[in-house]
Short mmCIF file of C-alpha atoms and ligand atoms in Angstrom, two decimals:
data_model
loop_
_atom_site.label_atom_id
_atom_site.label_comp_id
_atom_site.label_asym_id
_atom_site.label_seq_id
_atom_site.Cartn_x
_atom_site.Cartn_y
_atom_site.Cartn_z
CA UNK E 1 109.14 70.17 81.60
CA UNK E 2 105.62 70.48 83.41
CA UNK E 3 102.95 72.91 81.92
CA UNK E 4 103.57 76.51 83.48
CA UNK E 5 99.86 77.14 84.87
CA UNK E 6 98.74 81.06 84.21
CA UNK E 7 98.60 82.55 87.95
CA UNK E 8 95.10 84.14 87.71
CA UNK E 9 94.47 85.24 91.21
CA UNK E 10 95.91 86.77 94.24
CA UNK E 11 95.71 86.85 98.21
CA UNK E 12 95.76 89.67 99.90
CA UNK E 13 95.39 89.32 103.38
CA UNK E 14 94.23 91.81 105.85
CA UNK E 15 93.10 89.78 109.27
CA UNK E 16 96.12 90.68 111.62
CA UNK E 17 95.68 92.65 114.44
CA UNK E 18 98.11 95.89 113.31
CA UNK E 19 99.21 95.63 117.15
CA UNK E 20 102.65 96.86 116.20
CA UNK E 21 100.24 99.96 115.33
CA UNK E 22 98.02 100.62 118.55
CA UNK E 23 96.94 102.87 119.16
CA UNK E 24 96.22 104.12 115.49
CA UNK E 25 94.87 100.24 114.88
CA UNK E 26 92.24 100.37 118.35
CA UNK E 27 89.26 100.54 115.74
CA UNK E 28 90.71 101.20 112.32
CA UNK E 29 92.41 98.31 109.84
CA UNK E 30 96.17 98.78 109.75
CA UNK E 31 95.96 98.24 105.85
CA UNK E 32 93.61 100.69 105.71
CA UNK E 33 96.41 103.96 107.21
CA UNK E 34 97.23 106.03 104.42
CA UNK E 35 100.40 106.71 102.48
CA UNK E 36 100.22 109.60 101.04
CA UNK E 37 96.72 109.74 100.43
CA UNK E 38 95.61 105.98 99.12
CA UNK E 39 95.37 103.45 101.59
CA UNK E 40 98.13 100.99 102.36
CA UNK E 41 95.73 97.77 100.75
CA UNK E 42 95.49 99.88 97.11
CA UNK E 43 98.63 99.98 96.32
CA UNK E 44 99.15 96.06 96.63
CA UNK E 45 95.70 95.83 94.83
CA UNK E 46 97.30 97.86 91.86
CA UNK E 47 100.51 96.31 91.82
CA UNK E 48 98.89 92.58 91.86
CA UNK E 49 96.75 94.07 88.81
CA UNK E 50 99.79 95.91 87.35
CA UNK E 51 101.18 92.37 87.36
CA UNK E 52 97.78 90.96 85.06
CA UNK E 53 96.07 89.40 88.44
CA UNK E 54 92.61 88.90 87.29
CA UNK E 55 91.21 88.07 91.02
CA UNK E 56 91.63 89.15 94.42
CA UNK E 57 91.11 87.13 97.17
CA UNK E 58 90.94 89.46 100.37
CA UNK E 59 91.19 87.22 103.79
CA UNK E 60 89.20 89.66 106.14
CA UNK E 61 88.19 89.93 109.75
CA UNK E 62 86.86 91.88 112.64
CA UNK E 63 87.29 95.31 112.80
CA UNK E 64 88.01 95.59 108.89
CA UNK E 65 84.65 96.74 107.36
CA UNK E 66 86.29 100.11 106.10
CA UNK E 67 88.35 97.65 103.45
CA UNK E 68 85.37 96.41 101.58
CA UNK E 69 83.49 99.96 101.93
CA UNK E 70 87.12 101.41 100.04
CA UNK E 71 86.78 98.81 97.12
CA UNK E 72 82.72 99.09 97.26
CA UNK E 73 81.10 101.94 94.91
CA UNK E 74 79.98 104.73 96.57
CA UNK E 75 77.13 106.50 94.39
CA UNK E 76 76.88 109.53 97.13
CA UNK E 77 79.99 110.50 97.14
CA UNK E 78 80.30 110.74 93.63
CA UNK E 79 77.14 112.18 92.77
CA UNK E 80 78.31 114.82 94.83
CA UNK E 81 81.90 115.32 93.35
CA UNK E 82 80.56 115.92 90.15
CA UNK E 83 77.97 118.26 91.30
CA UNK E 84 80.59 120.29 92.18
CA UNK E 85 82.62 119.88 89.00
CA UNK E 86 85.12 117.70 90.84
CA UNK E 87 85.61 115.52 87.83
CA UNK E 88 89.53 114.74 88.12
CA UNK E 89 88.08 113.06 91.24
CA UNK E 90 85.51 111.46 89.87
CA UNK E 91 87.70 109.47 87.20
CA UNK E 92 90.62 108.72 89.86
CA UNK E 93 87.98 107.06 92.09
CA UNK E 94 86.39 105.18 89.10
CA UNK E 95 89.96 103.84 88.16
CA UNK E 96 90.57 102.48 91.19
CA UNK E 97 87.17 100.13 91.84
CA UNK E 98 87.63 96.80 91.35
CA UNK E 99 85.16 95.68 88.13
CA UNK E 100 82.42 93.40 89.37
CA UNK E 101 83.16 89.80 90.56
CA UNK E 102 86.80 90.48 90.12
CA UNK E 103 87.36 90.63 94.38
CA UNK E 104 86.22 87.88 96.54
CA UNK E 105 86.47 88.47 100.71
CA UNK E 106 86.45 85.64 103.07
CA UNK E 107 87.23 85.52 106.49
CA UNK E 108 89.63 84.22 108.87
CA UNK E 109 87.53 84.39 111.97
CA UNK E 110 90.81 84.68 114.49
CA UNK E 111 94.33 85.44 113.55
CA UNK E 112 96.06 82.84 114.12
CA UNK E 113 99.11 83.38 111.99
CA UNK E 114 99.44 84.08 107.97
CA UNK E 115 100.04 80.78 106.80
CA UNK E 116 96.03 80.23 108.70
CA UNK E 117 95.14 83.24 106.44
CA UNK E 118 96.45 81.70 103.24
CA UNK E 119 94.45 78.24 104.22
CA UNK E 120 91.69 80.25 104.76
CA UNK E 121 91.36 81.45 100.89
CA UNK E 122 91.71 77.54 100.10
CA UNK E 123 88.33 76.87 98.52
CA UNK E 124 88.58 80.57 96.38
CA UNK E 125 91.90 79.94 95.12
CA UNK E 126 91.02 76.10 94.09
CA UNK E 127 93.67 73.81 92.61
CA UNK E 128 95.65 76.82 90.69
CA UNK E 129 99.25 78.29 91.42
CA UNK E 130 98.35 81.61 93.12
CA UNK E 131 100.05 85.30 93.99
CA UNK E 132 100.19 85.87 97.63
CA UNK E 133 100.98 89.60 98.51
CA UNK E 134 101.22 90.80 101.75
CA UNK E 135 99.79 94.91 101.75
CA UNK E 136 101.98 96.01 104.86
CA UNK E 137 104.89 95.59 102.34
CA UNK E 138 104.66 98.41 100.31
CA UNK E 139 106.94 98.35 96.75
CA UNK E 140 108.25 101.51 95.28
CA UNK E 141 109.98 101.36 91.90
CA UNK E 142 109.78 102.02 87.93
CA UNK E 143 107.70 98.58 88.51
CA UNK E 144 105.71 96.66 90.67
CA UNK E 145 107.52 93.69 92.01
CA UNK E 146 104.95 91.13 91.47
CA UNK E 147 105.46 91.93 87.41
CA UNK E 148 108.96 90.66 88.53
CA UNK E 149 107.90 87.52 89.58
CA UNK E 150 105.78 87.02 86.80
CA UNK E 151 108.40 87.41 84.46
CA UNK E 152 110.58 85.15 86.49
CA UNK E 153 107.72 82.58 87.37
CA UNK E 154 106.97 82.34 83.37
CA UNK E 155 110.27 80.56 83.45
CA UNK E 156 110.98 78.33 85.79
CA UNK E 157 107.22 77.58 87.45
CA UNK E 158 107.17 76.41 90.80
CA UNK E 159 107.39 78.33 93.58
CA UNK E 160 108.58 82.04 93.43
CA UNK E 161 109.06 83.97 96.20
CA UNK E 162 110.06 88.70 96.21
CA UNK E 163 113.37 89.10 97.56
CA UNK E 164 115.76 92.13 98.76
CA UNK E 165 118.97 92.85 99.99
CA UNK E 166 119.38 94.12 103.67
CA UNK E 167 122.46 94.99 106.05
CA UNK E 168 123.52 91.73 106.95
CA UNK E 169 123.77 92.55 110.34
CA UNK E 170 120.02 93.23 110.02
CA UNK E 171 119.27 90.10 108.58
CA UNK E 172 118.48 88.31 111.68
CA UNK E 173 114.42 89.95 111.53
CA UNK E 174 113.31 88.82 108.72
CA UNK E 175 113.10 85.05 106.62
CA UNK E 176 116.24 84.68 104.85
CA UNK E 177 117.08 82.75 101.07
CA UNK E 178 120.29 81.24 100.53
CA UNK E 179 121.00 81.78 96.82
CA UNK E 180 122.04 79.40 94.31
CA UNK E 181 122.32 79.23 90.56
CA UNK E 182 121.15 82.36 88.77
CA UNK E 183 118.50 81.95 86.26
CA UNK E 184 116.51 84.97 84.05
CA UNK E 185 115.19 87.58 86.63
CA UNK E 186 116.44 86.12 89.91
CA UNK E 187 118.06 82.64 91.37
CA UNK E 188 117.46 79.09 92.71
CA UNK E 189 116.82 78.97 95.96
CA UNK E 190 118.96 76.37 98.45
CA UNK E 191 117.45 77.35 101.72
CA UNK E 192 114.95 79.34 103.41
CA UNK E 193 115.13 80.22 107.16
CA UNK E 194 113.19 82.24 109.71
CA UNK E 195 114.98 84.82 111.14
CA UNK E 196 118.54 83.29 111.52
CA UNK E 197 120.33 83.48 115.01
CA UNK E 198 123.43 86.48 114.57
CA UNK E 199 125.76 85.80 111.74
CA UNK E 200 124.18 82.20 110.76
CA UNK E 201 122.30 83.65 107.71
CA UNK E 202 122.60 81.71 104.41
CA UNK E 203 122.87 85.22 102.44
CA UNK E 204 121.29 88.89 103.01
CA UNK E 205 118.34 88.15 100.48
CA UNK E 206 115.11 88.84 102.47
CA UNK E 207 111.56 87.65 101.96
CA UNK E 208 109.64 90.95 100.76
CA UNK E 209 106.27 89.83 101.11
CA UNK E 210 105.67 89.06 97.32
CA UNK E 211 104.97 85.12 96.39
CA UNK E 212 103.61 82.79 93.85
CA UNK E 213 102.98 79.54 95.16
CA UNK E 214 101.49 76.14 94.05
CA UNK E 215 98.36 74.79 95.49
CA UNK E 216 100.03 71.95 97.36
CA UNK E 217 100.75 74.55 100.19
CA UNK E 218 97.08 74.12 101.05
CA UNK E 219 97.90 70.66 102.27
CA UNK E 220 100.96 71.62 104.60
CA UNK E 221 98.88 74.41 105.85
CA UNK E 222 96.05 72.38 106.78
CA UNK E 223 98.37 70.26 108.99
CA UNK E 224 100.84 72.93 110.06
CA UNK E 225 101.07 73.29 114.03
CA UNK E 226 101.75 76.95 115.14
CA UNK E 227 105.24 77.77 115.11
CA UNK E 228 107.28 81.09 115.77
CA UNK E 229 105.31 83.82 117.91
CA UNK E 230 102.69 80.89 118.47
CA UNK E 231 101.05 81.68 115.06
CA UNK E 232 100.68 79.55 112.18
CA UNK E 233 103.67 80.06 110.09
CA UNK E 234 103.83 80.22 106.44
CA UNK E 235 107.19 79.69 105.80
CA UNK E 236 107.45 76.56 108.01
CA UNK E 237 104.74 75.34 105.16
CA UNK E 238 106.96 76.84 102.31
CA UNK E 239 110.00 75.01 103.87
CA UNK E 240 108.42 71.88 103.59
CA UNK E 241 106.86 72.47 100.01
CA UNK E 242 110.26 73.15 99.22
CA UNK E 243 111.37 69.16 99.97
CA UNK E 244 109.63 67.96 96.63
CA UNK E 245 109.10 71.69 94.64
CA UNK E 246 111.08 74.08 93.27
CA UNK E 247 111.49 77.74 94.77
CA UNK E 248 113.24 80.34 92.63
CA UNK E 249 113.58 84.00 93.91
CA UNK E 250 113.32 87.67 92.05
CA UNK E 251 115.36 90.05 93.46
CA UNK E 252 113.49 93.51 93.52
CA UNK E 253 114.97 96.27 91.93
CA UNK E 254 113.05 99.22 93.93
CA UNK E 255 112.67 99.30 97.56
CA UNK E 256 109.84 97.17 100.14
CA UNK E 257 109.21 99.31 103.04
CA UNK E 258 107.41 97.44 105.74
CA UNK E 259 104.27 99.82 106.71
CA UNK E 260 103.48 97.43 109.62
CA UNK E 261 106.15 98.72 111.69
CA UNK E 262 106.38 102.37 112.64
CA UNK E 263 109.83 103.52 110.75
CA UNK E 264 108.93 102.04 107.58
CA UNK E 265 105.37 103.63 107.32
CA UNK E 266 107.27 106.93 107.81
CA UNK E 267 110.28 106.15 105.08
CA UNK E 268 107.31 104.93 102.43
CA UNK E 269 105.49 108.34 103.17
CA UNK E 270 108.46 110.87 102.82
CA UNK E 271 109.31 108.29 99.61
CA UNK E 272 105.81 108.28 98.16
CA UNK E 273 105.99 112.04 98.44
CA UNK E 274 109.28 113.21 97.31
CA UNK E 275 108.03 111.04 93.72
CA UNK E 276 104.64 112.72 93.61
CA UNK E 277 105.21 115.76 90.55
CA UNK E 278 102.34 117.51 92.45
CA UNK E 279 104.10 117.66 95.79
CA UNK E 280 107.40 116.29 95.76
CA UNK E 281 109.23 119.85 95.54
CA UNK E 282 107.74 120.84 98.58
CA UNK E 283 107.67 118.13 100.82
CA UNK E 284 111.93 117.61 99.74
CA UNK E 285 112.25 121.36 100.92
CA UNK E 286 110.66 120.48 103.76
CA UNK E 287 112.15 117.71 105.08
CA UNK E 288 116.10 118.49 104.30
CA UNK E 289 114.83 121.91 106.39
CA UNK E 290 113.97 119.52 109.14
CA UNK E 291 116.94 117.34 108.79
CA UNK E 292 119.30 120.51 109.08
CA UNK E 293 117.91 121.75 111.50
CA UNK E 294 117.86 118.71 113.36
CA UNK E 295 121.56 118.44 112.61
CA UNK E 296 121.91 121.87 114.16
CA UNK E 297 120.70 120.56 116.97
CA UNK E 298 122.51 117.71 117.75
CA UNK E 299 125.60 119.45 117.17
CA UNK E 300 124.77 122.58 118.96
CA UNK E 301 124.11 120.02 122.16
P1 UTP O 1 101.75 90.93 109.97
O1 UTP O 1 102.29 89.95 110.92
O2 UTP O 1 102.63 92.02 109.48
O3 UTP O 1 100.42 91.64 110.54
O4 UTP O 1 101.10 90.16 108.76
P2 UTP O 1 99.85 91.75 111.99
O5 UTP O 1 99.84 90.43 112.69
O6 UTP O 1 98.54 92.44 111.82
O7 UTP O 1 100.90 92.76 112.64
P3 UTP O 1 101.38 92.97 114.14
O8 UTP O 1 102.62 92.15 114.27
O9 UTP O 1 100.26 92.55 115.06
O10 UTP O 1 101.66 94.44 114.23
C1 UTP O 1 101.23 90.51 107.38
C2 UTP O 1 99.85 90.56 106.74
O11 UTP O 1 99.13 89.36 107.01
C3 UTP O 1 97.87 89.65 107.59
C4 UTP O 1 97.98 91.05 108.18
O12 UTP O 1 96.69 91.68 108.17
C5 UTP O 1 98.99 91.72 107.27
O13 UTP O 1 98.35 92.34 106.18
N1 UTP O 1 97.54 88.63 108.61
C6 UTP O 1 98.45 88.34 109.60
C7 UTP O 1 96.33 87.99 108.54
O14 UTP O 1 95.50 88.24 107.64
N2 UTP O 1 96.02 87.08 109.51
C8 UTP O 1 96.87 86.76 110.52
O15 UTP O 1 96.53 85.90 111.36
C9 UTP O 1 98.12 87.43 110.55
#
């Protein structure tokens, strides 16, 4: 068997336009709305360094200053926190800056599609297998699921792609796995396809925005003509990767919410909460009141 290279860095790309967001996205970086109360981008910064990431590779844009100012120091700010005895602060924003050199930021000058943003990191990432995670897909579990794909990616190699279970009558929105034989921490995969027509899919295994990938991708993506929605598509790259690679997928034992559409930024919020010790009591009490009541309603009507 091949040498299994280390995966040392990460993408995380943040170019899109967040229009599934407007008007909250007008003039503010949909990575950058807040759940609970740390932006959407940290938690995929902590889970990539839960996971031993050394490097982060952000793929900016316009309009997304206020991500490098959130992983920049800011000496005011805590000069005056701990003025005012604020220390608990203090630390907790400490903990979460980068250490110096360890982010890069380049830019994708127009979003043209994710797989463009992933070809965009090219000359950062350099001939090494990589961790791709996308920050609108927000994991909540015991453990981050790119640790899953490490574990998994230590034995096979190759390409590893984050993968979840959905209603299979939802499958149809998202890219779809079919699953062959099972191997430690996940499966082979047979097939890959991009939002299957109504009862076609290969399985109910989605894609959850969580990947390790070889460098060869670089080379589809450099010749890859836009695809669905007119954008350049990643997985049309990953499909063809997948002709002379191997692709093996972890299924993730928590849940991905998808913070780039409206309902799943709510569900990670009320979920973020009800597992926070400092809040969760009140914000459960809070919501089954509103739930009841909304009940009450609908039956009362
Ligand atoms: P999405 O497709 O969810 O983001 O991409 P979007 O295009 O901003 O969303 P909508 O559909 O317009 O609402 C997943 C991630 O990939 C980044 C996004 O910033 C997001 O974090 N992305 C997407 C780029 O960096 N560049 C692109 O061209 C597209």
């Amino acid at each position: 068997m091949d040498t299994i290279r280390p995966v040392r860095k990460a993408i995380i790309p943040v170019a899109g336009n967040g229009t599934r967001f407007l008007p909250a996205t007008k003039a503010m970086p949909k990575e950058m709305l807040t759940i609970v109360d740390r932006p959407v981008v940290q938690y995929a910064l902590d889970e990539a360094r839960q996971a031993g990431i050394e490097h982060i590779v952000f793929v900016t844009g316009r309009n997304k200053q206020a991500i490098q100012d959130h992983f920049d120091d800011a000496p005011e700010l805590i000069s005056s926190l701990s003025r005012s005895g604020k220390d608990a602060q203090v630390s907790e924003l400490e903990a979460m800056l980068p250490a110096a050199g360890t982010v890069s930021f380049t830019r994708q000058q127009a979003p043209l599609g994710l797989g463009h943003a992933v070809w965009c990191a090219r000359d950062l990432i350099g001939d090494e297998p990589f961790a791709l995670l996308l920050p609108d897909m927000i994991c909540h579990g015991p453990r981050g699921c790119m640790a899953g794909l490490m574990d998994l990616y230590g034995s096979t190699g190759g390409n590893v792609v984050g993968v979840e279970q959905c209603a299979p009558e939802e499958a149809s929105k998202y890219g779809i796995v079919g699953k062959g034989h099972t191997v430690p921490h996940g499966f082979a995969v047979t097939e890959m396809v991009e939002k299957p027509k109504q009862g076609e899919a290969p399985s109910n295994f989605f894609l959850n925005g969580r990947y390790i990938l070889q460098p060869e991708i670089f080379g589809f993506l450099a010749r890859q003509q836009r695809g669905a929605g007119n954008e350049i598509q990643l997985t049309d790259s990953m499909l063809k990767l997948s002709q002379t690679q191997p692709f093996h997928a972890h299924p993730y034992a928590g849940r991905t919410f998808d913070c780039g559409s409206k309902q799943g930024f709510i569900e990670a919020n009320v979920a973020f909460a009800l597992a926070r010790p400092d809040i969760g009591g009140m914000v459960f009490e809070s919501v089954r009141d509103m739930v009841l009541s909304h009940q009450g309603r609908i039956h009362a009507a």
